[in-house]
PDB file of C-alpha atoms in Angstrom:
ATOM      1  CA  UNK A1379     -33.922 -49.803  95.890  1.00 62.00           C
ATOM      2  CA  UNK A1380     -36.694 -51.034  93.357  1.00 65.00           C
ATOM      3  CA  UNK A1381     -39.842 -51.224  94.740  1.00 70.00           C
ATOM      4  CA  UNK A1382     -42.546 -53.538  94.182  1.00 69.00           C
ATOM      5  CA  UNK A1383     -43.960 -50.302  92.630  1.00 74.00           C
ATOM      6  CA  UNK A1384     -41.388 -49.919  90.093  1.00 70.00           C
ATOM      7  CA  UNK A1385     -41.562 -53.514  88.848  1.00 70.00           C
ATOM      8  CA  UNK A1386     -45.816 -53.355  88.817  1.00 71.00           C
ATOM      9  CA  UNK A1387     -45.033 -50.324  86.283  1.00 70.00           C
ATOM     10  CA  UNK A1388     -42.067 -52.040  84.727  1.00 65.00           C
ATOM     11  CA  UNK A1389     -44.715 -54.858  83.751  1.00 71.00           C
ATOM     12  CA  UNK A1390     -46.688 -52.319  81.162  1.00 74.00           C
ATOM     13  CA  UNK A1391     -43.487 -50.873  79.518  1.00 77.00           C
ATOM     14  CA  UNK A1392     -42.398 -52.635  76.517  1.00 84.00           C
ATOM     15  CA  UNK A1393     -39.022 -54.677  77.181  1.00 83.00           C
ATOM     16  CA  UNK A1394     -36.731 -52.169  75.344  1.00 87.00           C
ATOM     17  CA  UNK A1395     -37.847 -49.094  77.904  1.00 85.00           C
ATOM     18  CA  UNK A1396     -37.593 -51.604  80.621  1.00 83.00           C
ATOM     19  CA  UNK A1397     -34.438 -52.578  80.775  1.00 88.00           C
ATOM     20  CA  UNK A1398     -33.162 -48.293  80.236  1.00 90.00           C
ATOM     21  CA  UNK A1399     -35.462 -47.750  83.556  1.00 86.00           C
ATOM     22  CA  UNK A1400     -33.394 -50.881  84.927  1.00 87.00           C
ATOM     23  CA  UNK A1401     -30.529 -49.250  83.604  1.00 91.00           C
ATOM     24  CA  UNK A1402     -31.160 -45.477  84.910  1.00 91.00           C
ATOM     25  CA  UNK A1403     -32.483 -46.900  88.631  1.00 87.00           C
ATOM     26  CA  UNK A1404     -28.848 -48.619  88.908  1.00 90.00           C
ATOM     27  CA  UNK A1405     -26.210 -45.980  87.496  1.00 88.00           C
ATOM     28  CA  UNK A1406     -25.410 -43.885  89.865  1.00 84.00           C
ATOM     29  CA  UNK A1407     -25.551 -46.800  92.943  1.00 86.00           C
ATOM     30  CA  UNK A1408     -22.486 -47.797  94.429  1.00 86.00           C
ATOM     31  CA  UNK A1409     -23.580 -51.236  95.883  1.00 90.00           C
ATOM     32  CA  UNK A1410     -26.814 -52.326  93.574  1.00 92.00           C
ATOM     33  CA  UNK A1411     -27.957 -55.472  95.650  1.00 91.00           C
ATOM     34  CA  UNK A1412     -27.772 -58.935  93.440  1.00 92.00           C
ATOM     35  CA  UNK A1413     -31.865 -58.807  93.262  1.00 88.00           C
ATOM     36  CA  UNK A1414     -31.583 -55.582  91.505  1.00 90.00           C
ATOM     37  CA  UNK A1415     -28.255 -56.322  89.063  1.00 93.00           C
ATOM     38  CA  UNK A1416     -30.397 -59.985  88.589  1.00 93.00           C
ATOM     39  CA  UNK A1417     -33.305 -58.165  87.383  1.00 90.00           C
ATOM     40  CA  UNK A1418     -31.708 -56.485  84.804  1.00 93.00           C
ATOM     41  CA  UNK A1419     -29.509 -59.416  83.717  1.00 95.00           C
ATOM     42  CA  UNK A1420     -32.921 -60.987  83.327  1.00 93.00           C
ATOM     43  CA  UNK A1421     -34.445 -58.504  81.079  1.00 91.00           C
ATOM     44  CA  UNK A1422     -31.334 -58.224  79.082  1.00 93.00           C
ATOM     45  CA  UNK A1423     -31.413 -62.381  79.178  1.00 93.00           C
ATOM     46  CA  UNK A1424     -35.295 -62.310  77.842  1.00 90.00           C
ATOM     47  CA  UNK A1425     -34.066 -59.679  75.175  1.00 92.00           C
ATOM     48  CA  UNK A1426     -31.920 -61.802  73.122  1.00 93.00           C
ATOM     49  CA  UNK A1427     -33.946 -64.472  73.430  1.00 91.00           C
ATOM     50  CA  UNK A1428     -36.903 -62.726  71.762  1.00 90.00           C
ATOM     51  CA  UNK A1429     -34.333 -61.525  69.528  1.00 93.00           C
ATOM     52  CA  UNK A1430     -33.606 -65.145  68.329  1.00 94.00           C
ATOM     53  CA  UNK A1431     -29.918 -64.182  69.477  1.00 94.00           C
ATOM     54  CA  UNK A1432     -27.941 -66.531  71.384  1.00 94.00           C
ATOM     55  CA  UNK A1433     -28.157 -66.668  75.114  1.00 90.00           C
ATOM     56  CA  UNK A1434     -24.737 -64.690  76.943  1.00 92.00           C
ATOM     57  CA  UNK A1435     -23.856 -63.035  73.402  1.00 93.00           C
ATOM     58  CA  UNK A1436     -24.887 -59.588  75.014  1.00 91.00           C
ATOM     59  CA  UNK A1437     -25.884 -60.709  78.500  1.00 94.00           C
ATOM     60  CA  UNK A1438     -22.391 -61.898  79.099  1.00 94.00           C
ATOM     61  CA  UNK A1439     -20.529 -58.576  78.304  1.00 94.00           C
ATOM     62  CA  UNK A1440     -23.190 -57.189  81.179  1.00 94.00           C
ATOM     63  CA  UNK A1441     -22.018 -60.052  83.642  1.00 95.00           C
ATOM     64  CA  UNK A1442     -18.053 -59.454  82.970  1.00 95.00           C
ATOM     65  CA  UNK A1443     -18.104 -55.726  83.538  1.00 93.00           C
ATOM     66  CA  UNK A1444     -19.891 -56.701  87.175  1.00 93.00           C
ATOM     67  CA  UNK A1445     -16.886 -58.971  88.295  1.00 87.00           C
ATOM     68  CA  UNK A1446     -14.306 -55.868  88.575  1.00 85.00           C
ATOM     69  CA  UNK A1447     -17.264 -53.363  90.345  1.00 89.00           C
ATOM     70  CA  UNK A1448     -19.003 -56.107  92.743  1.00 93.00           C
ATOM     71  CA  UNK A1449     -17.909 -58.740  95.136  1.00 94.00           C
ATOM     72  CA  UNK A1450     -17.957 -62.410  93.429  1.00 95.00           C
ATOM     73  CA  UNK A1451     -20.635 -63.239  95.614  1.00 95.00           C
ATOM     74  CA  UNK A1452     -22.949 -60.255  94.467  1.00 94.00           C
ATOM     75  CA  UNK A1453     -22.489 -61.579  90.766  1.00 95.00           C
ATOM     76  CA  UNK A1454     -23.598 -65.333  91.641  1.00 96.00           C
ATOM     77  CA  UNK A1455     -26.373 -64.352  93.441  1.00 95.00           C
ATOM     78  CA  UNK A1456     -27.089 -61.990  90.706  1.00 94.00           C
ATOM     79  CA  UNK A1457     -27.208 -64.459  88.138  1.00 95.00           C
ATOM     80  CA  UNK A1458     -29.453 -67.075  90.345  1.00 94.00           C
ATOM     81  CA  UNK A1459     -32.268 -64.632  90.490  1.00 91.00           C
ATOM     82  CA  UNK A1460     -31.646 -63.804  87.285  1.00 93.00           C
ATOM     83  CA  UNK A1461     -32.269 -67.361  86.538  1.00 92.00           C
ATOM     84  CA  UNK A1462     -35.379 -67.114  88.942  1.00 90.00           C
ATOM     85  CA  UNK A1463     -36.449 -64.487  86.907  1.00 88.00           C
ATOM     86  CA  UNK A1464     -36.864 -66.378  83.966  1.00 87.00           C
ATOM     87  CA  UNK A1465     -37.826 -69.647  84.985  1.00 89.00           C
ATOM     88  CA  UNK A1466     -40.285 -68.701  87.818  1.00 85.00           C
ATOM     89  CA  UNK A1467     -41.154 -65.355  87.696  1.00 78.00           C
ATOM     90  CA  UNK A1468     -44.312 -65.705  90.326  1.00 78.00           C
ATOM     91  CA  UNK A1469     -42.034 -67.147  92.820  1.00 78.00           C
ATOM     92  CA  UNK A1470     -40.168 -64.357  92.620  1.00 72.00           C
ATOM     93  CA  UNK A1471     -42.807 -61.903  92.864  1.00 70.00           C
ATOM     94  CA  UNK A1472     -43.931 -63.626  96.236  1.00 77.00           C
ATOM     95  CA  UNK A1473     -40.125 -63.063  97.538  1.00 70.00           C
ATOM     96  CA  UNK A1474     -40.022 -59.825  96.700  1.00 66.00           C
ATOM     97  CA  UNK A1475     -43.358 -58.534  98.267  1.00 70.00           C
ATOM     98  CA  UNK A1476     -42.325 -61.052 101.314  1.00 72.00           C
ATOM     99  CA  UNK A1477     -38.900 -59.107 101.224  1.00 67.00           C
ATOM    100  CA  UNK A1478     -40.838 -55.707 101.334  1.00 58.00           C
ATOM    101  CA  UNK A1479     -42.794 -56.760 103.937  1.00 63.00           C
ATOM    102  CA  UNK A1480     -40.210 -57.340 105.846  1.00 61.00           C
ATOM    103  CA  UNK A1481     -38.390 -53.786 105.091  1.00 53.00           C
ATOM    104  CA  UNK A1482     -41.713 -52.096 105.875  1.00 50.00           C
ATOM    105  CA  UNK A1483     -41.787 -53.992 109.028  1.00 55.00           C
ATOM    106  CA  UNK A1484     -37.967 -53.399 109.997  1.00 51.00           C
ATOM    107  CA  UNK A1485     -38.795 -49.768 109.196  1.00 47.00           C
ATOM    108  CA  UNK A1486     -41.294 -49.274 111.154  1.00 49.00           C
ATOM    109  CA  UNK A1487     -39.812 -51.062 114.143  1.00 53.00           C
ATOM    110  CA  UNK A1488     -36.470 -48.769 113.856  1.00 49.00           C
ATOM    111  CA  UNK A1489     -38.834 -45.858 113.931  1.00 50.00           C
ATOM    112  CA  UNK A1490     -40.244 -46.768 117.296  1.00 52.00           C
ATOM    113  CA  UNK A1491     -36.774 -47.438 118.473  1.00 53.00           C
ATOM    114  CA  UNK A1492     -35.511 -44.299 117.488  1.00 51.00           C
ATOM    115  CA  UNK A1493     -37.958 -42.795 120.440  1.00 53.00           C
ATOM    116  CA  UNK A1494     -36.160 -45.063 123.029  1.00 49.00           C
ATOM    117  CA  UNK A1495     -33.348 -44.001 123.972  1.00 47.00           C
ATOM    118  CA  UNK A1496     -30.650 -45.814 126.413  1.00 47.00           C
ATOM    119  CA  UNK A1497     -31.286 -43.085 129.354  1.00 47.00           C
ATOM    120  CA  UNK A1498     -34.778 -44.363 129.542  1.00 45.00           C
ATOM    121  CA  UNK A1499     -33.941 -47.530 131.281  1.00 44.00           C
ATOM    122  CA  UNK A1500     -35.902 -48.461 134.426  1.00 46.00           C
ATOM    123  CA  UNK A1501     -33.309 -49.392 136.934  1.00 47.00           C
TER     124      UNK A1501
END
């Protein structure tokens, strides 16, 4: 999973190294969740466009080789925070931390379960 981490150090990296991080993190993952294949989509998204290169002439390719690995529903939501990305990038920041939040909360709570087991019922 990308952290909040990983994108605070993404931020410094110029966009090039970025999106071969982006690139690296999701390789080897069977199931990348839409956030992550989103993020890249975005970075590849923001590279032609500060290439002066038309929107979807690489980005595209990256979105069609998606639709025979991932679920249809992956790739849409993949492409809405993509879209997030771009157009409100502090909004999505918020989600995300909010998102971690809640994974660091689930955690922990699954770690105190783990201690209670079902033969410890009061009966």
């Amino acid at each position: 999973m990308i952290s909040e981490k990983d994108l605070s150090e993404l931020e410094k990296i110029p966009l090039d190294e970025r999106i071969t991080r982006v690139e690296n993190l999701l390789k080897d993952k069977e199931s990348p969740r839409p956030f992550e294949l989103g993020l890249l989509l975005a970075l590849k998204m923001g590279q032609e466009i500060r290439e002066k290169k038309p929107l979807g002439s690489e980005s595209g390719d990256l979105v069609a080789s998606w639709s025979g690995k991932h679920p249809e529903s992956v790739v849409e939501e993949a492409i809405a925070f993509a879209k997030e990305f771009l157009l409100n990038p502090a909004k999505i920041a918020e989600k995300i931390k909010a998102g971690l939040k809640g994974d660091e909360r689930r955690e922990t709570k699954d770690e105190r379960d783990e201690g209670e087991g079902p033969e410890e019922t009061n009966g």
